[in-house]
Short mmCIF file of C-alpha atoms in Angstrom, two decimals:
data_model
loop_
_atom_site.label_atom_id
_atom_site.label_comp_id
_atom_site.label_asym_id
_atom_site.label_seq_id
_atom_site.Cartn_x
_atom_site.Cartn_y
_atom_site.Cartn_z
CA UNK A 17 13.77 -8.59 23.67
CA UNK A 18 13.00 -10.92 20.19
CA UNK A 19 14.48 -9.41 17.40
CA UNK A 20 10.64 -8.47 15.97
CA UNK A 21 10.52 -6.12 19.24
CA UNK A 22 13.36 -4.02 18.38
CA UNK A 23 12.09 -3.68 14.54
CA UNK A 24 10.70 -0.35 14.37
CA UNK A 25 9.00 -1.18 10.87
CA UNK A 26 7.14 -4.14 12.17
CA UNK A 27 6.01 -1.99 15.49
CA UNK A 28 5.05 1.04 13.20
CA UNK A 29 2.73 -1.68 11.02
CA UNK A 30 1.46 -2.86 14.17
CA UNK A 31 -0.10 0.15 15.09
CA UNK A 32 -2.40 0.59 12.08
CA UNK A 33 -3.93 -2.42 13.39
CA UNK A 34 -6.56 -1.11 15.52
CA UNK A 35 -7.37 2.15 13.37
CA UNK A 36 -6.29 1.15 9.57
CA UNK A 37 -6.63 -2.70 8.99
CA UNK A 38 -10.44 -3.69 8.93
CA UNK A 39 -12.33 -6.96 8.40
CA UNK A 40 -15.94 -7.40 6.91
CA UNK A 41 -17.84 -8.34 9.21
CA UNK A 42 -18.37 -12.41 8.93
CA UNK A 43 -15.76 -12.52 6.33
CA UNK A 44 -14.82 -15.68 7.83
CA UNK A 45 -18.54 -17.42 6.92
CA UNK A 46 -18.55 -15.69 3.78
CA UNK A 47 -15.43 -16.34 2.06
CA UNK A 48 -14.94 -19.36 0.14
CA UNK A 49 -13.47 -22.30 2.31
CA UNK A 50 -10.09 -22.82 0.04
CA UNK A 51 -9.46 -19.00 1.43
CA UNK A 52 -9.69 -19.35 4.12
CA UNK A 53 -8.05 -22.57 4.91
CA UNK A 54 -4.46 -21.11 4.91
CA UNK A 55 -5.29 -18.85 8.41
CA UNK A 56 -5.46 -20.36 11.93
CA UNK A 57 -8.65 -17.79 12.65
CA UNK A 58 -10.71 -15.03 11.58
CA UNK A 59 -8.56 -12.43 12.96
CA UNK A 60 -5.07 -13.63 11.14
CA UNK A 61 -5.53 -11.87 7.70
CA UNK A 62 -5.25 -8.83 9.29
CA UNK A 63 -2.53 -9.94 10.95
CA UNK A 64 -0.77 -10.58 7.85
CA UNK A 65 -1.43 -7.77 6.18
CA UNK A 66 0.11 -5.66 9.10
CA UNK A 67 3.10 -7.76 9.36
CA UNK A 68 3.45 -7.28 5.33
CA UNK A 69 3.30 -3.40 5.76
CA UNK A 70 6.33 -3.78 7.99
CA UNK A 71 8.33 -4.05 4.66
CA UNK A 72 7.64 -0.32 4.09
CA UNK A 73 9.47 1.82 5.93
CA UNK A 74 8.96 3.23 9.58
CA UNK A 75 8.56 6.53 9.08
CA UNK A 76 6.14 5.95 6.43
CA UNK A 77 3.69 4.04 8.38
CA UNK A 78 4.02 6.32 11.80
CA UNK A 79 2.65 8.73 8.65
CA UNK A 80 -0.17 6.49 8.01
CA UNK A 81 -1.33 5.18 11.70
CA UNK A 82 -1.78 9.28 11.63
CA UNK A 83 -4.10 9.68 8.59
CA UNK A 84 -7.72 9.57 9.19
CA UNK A 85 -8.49 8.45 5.66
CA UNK A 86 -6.52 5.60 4.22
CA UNK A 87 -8.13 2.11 5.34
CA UNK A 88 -7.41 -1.42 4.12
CA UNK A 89 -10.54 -3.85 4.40
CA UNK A 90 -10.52 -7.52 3.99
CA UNK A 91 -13.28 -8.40 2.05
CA UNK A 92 -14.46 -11.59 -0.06
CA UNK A 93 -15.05 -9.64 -2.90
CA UNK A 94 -12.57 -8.50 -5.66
CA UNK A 95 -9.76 -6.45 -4.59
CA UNK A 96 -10.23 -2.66 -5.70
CA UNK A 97 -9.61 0.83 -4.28
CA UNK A 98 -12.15 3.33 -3.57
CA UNK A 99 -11.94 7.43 -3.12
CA UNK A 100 -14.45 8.65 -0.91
CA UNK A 101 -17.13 6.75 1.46
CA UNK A 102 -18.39 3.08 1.16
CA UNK A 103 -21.73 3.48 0.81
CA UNK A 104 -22.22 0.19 2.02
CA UNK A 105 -20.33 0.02 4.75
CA UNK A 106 -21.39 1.12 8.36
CA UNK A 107 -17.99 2.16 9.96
CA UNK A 108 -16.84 5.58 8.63
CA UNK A 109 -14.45 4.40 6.11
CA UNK A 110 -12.84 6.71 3.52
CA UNK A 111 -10.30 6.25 0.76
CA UNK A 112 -10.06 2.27 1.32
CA UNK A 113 -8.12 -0.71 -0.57
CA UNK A 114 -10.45 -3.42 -0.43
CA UNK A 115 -8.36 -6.66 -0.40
CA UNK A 116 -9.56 -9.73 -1.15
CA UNK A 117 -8.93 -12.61 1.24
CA UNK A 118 -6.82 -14.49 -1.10
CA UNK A 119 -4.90 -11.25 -2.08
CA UNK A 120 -3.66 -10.68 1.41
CA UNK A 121 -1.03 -13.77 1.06
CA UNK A 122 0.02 -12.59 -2.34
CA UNK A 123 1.92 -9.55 -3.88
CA UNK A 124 -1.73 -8.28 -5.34
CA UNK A 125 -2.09 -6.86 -1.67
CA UNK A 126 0.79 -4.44 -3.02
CA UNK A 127 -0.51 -3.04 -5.71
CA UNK A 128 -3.56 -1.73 -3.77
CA UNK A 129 -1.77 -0.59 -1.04
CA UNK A 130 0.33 1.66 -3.88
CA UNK A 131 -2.85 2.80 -4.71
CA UNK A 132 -3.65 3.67 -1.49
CA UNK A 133 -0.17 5.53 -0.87
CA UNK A 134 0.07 7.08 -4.39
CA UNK A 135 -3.80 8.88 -3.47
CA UNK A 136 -2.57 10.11 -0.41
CA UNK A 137 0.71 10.92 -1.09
CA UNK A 138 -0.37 13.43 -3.65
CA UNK A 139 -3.22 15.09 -2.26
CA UNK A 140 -3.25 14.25 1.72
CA UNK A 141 -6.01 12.38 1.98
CA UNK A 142 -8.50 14.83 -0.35
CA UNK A 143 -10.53 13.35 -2.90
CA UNK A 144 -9.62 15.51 -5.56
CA UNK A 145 -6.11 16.66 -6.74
CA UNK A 146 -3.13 15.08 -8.84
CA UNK A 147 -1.86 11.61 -7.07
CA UNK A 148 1.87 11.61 -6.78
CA UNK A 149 1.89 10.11 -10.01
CA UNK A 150 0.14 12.70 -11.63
CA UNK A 151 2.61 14.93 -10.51
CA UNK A 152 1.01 15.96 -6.82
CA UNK A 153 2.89 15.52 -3.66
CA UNK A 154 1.84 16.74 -0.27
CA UNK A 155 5.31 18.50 -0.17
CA UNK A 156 7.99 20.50 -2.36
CA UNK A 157 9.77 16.87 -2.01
CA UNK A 158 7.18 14.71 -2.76
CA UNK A 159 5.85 17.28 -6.02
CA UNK A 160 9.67 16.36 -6.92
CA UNK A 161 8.93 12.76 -6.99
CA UNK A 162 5.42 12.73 -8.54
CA UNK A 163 6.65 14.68 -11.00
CA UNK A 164 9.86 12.11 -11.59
CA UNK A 165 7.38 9.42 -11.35
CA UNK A 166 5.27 10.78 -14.24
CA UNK A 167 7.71 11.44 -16.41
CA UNK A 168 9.27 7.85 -15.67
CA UNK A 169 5.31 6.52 -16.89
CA UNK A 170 5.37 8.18 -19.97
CA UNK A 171 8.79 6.54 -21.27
CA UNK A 172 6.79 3.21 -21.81
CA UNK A 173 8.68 0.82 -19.34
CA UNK A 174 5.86 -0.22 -17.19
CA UNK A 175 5.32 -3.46 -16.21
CA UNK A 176 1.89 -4.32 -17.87
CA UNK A 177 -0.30 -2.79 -20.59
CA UNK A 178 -2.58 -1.13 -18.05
CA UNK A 179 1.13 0.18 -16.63
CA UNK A 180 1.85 1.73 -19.70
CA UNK A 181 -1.20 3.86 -20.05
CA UNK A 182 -1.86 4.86 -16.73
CA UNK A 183 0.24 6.57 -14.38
CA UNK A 184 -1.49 5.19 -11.26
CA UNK A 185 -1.62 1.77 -12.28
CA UNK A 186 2.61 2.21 -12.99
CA UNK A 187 3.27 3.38 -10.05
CA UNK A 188 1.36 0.49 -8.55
CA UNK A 189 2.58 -2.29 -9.99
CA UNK A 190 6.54 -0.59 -9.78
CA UNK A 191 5.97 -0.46 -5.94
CA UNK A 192 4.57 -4.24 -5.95
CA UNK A 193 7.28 -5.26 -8.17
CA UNK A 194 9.92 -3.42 -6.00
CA UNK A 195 8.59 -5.16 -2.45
CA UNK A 196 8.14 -8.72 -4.02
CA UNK A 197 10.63 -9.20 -6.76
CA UNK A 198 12.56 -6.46 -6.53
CA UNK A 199 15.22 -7.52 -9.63
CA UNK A 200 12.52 -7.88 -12.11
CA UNK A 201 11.99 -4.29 -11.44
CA UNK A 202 15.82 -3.47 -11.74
CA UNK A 203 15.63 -5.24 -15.59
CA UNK A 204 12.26 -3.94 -16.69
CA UNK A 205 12.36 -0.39 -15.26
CA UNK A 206 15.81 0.49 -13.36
CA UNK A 207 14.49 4.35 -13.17
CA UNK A 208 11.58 3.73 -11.30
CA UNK A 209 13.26 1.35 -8.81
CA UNK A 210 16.33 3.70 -8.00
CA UNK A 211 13.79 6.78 -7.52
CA UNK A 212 11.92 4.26 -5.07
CA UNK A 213 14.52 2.99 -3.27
CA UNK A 214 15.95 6.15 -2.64
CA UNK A 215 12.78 8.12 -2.06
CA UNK A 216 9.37 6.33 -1.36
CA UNK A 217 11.17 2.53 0.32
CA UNK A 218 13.94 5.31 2.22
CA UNK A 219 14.12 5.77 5.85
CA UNK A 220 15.77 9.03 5.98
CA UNK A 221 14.00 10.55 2.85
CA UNK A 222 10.43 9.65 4.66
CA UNK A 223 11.55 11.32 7.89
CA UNK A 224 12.57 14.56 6.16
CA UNK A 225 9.82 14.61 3.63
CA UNK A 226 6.47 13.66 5.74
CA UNK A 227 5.04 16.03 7.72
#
């Protein structure tokens, strides 16, 4: 058995494969040719952005493969994340990150995925209702953390400019920071990456605290 078998993270991000992690359709005669040079064919973006989720923890993803709402698409176009349907989009898609091609291989595919998590962390998957860092949480645990988390955005430490004044975009680029350069966070914001790494990035909290 190779040791990517007996990772339970990288199995877990594996299974949002089929239901979670979507291409546009001819993305790869769309996109521009210097994006798509770095892949060996169409189908290895979302490849990489499922082996990338395996840096979250298990529990968290088993959470996610569950949701019915909560997609990541590939897309040539800018990277962005949308509540509610895509109008223009013919597969029932709701509450997606669209990801740019480029932003798969970078830690911008991150930020929307915090988006994505911060949404439906706080309100389950509805498209109204406080994200966890408004202060939601699907749970008496996770209303703890939101609620941690928004206090932790008002104290000015974020990251950015756009950090600073909104609490989605701090959580956002905190979780980023935390997965790709995870001292940076520790000197600009030492709060937020102890509440993560004991709550959000934890094994055991995600097992007690997801339903």
């Amino acid at each position: 058995m190779t040791a990517h078998a007996k990772d339970p993270r990288l199995a877990a991000a594996q299974r949002l494969l089929p239901h979670h992690i979507h291409l546009v359709p001819d993305l790869w005669h769309t996109a521009p040719a210097a994006a798509r040079e770095y892949f060996p064919d169409p189908f290895a973006p979302a490849r990489l952005v499922a082996a990338r989720c395996a840096r979250l923890p298990a529990a968290l993803l088993d959470w996610w493969v569950g949701l019915p709402t909560g997609h990541v698409l590939i897309t040539a176009q800018t990277s962005r994340y949308t509540v509610g349907q895509l109008a223009d989009e013919p597969r029932p898609l709701c509450h997606v990150a669209q990801v740019s091609l480029s932003d798969t291989r970078t830690p911008a595919l991150f930020l929307w995925l915090g988006q994505l998590l911060d949404h439906h962390l706080g309100t389950g998957g509805a498209s109204t209702g406080g994200w966890l860092s408004d202060g939601g949480g699907i749970g008496p645990r996770w209303q703890a953390v939101g609620q941690r988390i928004q206090q932790l955005a008002g104290l000015g430490y974020g990251l950015s400019a756009a950090a600073r004044a909104d609490p989605h975009a701090y959580f956002a680029e905190g979780l980023a920071a935390y997965l790709h350069d995870r001292q940076a966070l520790n000197v600009q914001d030492p709060k937020l990456a102890r509440l993560l790494h004991s709550t959000l990035m934890d094994e055991g909290f995600c097992r007690r605290a997801l339903p």
